[in-house]
XYZ file of C-alpha atoms in Angstrom:
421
model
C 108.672 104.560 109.951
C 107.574 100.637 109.840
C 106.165 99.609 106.792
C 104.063 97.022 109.324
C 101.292 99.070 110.739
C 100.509 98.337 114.093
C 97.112 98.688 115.682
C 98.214 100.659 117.885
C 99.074 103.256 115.407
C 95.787 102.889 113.396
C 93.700 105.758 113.149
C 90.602 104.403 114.127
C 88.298 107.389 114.337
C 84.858 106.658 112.352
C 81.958 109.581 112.177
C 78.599 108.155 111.684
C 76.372 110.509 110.310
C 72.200 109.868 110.279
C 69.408 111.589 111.253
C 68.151 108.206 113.196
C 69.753 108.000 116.524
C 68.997 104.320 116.548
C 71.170 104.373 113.683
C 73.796 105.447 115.886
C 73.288 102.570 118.734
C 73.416 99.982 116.082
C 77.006 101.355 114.562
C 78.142 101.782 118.387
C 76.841 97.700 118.884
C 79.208 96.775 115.699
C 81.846 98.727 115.979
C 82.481 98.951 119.668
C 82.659 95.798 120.980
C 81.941 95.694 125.508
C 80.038 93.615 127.483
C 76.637 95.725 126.073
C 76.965 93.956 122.952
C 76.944 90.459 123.884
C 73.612 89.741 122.661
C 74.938 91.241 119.234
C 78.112 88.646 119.775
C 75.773 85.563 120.609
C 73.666 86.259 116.974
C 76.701 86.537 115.015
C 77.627 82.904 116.530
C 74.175 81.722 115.834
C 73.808 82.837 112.580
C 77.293 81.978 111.008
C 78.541 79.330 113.572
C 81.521 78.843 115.056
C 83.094 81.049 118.197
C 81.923 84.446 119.170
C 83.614 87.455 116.882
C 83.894 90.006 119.414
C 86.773 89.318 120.877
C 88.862 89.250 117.466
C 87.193 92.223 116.133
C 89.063 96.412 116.502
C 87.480 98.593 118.977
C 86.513 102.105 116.544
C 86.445 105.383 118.404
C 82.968 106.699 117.195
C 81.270 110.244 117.093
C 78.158 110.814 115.577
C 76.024 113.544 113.825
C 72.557 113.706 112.962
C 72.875 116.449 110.293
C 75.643 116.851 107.243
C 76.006 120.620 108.811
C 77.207 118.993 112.312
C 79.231 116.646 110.856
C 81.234 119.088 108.769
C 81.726 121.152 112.164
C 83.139 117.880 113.757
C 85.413 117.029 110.417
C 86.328 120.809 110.847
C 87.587 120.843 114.332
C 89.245 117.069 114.273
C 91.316 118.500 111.701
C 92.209 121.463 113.566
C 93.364 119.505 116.204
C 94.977 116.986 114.188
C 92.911 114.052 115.021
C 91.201 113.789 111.802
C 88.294 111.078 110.953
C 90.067 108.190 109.256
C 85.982 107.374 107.788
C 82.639 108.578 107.642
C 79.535 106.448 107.299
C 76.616 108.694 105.796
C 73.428 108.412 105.573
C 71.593 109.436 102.102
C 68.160 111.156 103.324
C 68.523 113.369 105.710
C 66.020 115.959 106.197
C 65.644 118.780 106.640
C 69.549 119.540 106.091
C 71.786 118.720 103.112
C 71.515 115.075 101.592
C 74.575 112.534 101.696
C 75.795 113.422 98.564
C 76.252 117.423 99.392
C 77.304 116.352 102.956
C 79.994 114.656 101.335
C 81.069 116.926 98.623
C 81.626 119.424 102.309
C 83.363 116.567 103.957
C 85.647 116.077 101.070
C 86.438 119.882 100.945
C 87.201 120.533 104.767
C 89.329 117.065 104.430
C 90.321 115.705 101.091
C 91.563 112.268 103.086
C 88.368 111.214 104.409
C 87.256 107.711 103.467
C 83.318 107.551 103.111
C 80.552 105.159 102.626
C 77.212 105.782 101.490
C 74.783 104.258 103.588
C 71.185 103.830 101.917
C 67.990 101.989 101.454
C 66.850 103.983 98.652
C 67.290 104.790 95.015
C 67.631 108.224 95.074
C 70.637 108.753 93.325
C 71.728 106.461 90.520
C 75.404 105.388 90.735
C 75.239 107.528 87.261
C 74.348 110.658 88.905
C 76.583 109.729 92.318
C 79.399 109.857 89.923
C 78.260 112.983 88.191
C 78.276 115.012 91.984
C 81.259 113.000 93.384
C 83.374 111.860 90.066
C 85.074 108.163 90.454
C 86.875 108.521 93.622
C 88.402 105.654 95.447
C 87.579 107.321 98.724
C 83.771 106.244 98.238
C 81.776 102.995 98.807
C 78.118 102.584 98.966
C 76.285 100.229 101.786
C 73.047 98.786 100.812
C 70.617 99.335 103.613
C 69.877 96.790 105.457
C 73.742 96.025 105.861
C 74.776 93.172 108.045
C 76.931 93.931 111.041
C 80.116 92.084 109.641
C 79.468 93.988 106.128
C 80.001 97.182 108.647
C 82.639 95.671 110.897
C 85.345 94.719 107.185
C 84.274 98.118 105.633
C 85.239 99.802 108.734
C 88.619 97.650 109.087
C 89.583 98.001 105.391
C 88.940 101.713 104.875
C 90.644 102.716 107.896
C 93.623 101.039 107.319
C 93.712 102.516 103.915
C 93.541 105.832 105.456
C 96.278 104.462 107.479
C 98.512 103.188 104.460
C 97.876 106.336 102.152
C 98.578 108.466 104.981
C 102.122 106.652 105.379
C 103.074 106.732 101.851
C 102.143 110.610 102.058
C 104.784 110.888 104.939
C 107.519 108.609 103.370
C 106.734 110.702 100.101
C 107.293 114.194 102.649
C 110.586 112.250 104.032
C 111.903 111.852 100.313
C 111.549 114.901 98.892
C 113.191 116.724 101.667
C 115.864 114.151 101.529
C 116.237 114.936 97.737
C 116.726 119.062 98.693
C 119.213 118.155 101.593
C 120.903 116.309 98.688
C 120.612 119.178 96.430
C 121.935 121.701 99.248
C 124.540 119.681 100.152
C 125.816 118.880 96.051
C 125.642 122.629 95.617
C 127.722 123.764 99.385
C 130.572 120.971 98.192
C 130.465 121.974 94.378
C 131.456 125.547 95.976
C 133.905 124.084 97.914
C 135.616 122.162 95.374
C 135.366 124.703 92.577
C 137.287 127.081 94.420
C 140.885 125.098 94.585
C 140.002 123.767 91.248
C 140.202 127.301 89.611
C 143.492 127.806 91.626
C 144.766 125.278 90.134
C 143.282 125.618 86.662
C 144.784 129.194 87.027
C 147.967 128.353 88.116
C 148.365 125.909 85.388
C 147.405 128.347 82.620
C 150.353 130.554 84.649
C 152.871 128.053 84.093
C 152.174 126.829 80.393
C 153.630 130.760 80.079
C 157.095 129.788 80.949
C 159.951 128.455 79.212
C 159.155 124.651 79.609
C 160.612 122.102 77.780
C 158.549 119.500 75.762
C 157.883 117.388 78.194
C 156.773 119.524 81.043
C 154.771 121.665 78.702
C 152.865 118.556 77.903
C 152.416 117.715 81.249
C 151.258 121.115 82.456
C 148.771 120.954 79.388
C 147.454 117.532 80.953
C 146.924 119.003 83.759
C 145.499 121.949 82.759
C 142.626 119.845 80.490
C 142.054 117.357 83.355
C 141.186 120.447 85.682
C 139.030 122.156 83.124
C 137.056 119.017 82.765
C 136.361 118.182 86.439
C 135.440 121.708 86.368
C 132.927 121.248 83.987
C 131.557 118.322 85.912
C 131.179 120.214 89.178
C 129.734 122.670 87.005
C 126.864 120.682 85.881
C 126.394 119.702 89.255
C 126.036 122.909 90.695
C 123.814 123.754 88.604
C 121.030 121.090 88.709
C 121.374 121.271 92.225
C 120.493 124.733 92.297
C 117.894 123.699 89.704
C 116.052 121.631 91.664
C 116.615 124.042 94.630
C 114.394 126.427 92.567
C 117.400 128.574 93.071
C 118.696 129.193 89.634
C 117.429 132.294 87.902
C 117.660 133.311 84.564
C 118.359 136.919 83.130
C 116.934 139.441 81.010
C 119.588 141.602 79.279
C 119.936 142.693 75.621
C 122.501 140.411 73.653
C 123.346 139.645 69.724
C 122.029 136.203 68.806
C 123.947 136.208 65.977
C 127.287 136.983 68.063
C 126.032 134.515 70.395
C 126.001 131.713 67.491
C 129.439 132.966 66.052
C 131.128 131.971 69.971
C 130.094 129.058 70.677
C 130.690 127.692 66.849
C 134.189 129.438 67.077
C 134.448 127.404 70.761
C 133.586 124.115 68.834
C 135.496 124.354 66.102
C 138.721 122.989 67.152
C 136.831 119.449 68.931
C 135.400 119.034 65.301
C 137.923 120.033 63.211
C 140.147 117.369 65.336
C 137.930 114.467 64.444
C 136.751 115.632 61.000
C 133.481 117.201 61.753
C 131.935 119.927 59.092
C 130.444 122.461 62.014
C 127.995 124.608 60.705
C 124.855 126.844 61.775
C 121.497 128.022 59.602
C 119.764 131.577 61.244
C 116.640 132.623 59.729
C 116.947 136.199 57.979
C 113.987 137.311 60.184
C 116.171 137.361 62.940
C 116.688 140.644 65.044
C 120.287 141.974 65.811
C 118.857 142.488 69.487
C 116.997 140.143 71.911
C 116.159 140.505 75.716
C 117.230 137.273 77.576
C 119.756 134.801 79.196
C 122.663 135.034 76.511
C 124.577 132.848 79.367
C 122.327 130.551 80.039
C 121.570 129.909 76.030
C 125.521 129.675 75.925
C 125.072 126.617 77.949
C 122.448 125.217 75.938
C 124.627 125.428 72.442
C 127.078 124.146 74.772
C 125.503 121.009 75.524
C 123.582 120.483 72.716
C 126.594 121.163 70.312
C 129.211 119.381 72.836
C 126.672 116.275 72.974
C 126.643 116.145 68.478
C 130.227 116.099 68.632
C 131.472 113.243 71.324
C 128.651 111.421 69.655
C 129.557 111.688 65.889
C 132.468 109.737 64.970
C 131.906 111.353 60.807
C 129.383 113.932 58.942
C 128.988 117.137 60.316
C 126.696 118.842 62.687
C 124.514 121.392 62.450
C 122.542 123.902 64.278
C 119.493 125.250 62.386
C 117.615 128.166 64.447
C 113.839 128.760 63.680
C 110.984 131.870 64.715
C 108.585 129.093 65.940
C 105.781 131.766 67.291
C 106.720 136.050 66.691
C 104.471 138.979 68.653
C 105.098 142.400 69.013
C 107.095 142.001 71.926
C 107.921 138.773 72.160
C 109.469 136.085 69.660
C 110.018 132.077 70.418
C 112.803 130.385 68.843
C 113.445 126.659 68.256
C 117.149 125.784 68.597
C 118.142 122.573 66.659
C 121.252 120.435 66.637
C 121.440 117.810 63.865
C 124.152 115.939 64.367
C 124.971 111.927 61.949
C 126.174 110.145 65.099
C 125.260 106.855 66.609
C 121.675 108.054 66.948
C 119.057 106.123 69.537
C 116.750 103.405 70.116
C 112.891 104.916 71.056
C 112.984 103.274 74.209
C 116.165 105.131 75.338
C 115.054 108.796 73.872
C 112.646 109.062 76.989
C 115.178 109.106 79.771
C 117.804 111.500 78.323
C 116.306 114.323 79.756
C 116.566 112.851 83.420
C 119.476 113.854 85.176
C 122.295 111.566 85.885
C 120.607 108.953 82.714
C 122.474 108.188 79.198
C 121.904 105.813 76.994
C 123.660 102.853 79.105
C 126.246 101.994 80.783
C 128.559 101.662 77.588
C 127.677 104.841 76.682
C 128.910 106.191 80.081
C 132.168 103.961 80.089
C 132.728 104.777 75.970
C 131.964 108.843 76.057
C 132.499 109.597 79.527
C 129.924 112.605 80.845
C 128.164 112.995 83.689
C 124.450 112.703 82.276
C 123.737 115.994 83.473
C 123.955 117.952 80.216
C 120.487 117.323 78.538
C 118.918 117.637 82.011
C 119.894 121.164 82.468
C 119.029 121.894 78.937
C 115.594 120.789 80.161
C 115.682 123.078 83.080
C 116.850 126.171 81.952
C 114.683 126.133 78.234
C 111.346 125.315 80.924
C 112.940 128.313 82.574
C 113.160 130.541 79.381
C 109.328 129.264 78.796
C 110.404 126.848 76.231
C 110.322 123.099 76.184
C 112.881 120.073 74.644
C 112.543 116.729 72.543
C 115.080 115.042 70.360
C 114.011 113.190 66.711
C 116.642 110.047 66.359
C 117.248 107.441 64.424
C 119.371 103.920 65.432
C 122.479 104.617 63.640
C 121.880 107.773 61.391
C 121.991 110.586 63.647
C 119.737 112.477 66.215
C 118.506 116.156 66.446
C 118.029 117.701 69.793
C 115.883 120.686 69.815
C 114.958 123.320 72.454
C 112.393 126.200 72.401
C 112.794 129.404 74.434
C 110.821 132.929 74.679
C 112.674 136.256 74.172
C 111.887 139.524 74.736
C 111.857 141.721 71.556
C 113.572 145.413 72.761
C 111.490 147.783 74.069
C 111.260 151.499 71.718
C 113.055 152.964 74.591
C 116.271 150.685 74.408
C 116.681 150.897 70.514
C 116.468 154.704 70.878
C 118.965 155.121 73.742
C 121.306 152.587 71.975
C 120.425 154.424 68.240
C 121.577 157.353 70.633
């Protein structure tokens, strides 16, 4: 779509709603311009000088209604057949029917796009109480009565082409976010694709490393075999925020061992931080049940990140991951799941956008630690999924914590018994 709008493209419908039919003439005399409305043409001349404004002035397709009840049926049916009013000019008194202010909180409701302009000699509304019906909406304008015909003829040109304009961005906004799930769809159909030879050869490379090799190929073969299990991970992350954003990603409930769960992952780590020094550790609360009901994969990948993040970002120190009872009900039980690590820590500007996927730190960060940028977005994700939420509590230079919340389901009577069985 152009971001010129053409005239030609301009919705130029306008409903003129008054209970004075010579009301209606006048707005048809401004608005339309033909050879009826040369007088009208020959007094804007006199009275401002110059050439005649007709013929530069935008021909408005009118309709008119003499109640607010008629109007809404007209607002009602140009919606149904998608030829909605880009306007509405609307008169204040209108008896016997509804005033202009309850005509136009029925407008708004049958079409929330509608621009509208009060249109009234009186004071029978403050703008305090117009505000109190309507709230500050950029959709309304109020017309002093007796308005001049140019005063009519620029409200009319501005407020349709903003009807125009925020009906455009609307669509562009439409186009994007279907772009963005195409993008999704298509980063989730190719991270099938590729994951499937990657295991092959991840598996076949695992295979080989059990042969007799001599030092050199074993080395190799290990190379290879690291290389493939990190690409993996990458395609990993990708699948899942595509299927993320997809809305396709679901998370379990099943009964698991926290504490097990904890014991894994630190037992997965300890070899990365043993290799550059790092004191791993974990705090659990003594509160803490030998059984919840949730996602014990998809909190895997959470320690995962969280844990793999401390640990490419802590050159010395240690890292730590303390786990809390934030909020505890009979059947349910929040927990807060911290990593501490004494890295490089981060600047308050930059702590914002870590939770955005594809976004680190910089561009040295990306080029220094490598990392896709995915890994704090997904925690995101998946703790909203769990019901929880994330933040992170750094410091420029002494270390950052990264904390998650997520719900579990205490176990029901009925599975401790059959289990206790």
């Amino acid at each position: 779509m152009s971001a010129e709008v053409t005239l030609s493209h301009q919705n130029r419908r306008v409903l003129v709603i008054d209970d004075n039919r010579s009301i209606h003439e006048d707005f048809r005399k401004i608005l339309q311009s033909g050879d009826q409305s040369g007088s009208l043409d020959e007094a804007r001349a006199s009275l401002f000088g110059g050439e005649p404004l007709l013929n530069g002035l935008v021909r408005f397709d009118l309709d008119y209604a003499d109640q607010g009840q008629a109007a809404l049926a007209l607002v009602q049916l140009a919606r149904r057949e998608g030829r909605p009013y880009a306007m509405a000019f609307v008169d204040m008194r209108m008896p016997p029917g509804w005033d202009g202010l309850e005509t136009i909180e029925h407008l708004w409701t049958a079409d929330p796009e509608i621009q509208t302009v009060i249109c009234t000699a009186y004071t029978d509304h403050s703008w305090d109480d117009i505000i109190r019906r309507l709230g500050h909406d950029d959709r309304l304008l109020i017309l002093q009565k007796p308005f001049s015909s140019v005063e009519v003829s620029q409200v009319a040109t501005s407020l349709t082409r903003k009807w125009d304009l925020a009906r455009q961005a609307r669509e562009r906004l439409q186009a994007a976010e279907a772009a963005n799930v195409a993008k999704s769809q298509f980063l989730a159909n190719m991270s099938h694709e590729i994951r499937t030879p990657m295991n092959g050869i991840i598996g076949m490379s695992e295979l080989l490393m059990r042969t007799t090799l001599d030092e050199k190929q074993r080395r190799y073969t290990e190379t290879l075999h690291k290389s493939g299990m990190a690409l993996l991970q990458v395609i990993n992350d990708i699948l899942d925020i595509s299927k993320i954003e997809a809305g396709k990603l679901q998370v379990e409930t099943i009964a698991f061992d926290m504490r097990q769960l904890v014991k894994d992952v630190l037992e997965l780590f300890s070899g990365p931080a043993e290799s550059k020094g790092l004191k791993l550790a974990a705090v659990l609360p003594q509160v803490l049940l030998p059984e919840y009901e949730g996602d014990p994969v998809r909190i895997r990948q959470i320690l995962t990140n969280l844990i793999g993040n401390a640990i490419k970002f802590t050159a010395q120190g240690q890292i730590t991951l303390h786990i809390t009872v934030d909020e505890d009900s009979v059947s349910n039980t929040t927990l807060c799941l911290q990593v501490h690590d004494t890295g490089i820590g981060l600047e308050p500007t930059i702590q914002a956008k870590l939770f955005t996927p594809f976004t680190q730190a910089d561009g040295s960060t990306t080029r220094r630690y490598g990392g896709t940028g995915l890994g704090l977005a997904i925690v995101k994700q998946l703790a909203q999924l769990m019901g929880g939420m994330v933040g992170v509590d750094s410091v420029l230079g002494q270390g950052s914590t990264f904390w998650c919340t997520i719900q579990l389901k205490k176990p029901s009577a009925h599975t401790v018994f059959s289990k206790a069985g």
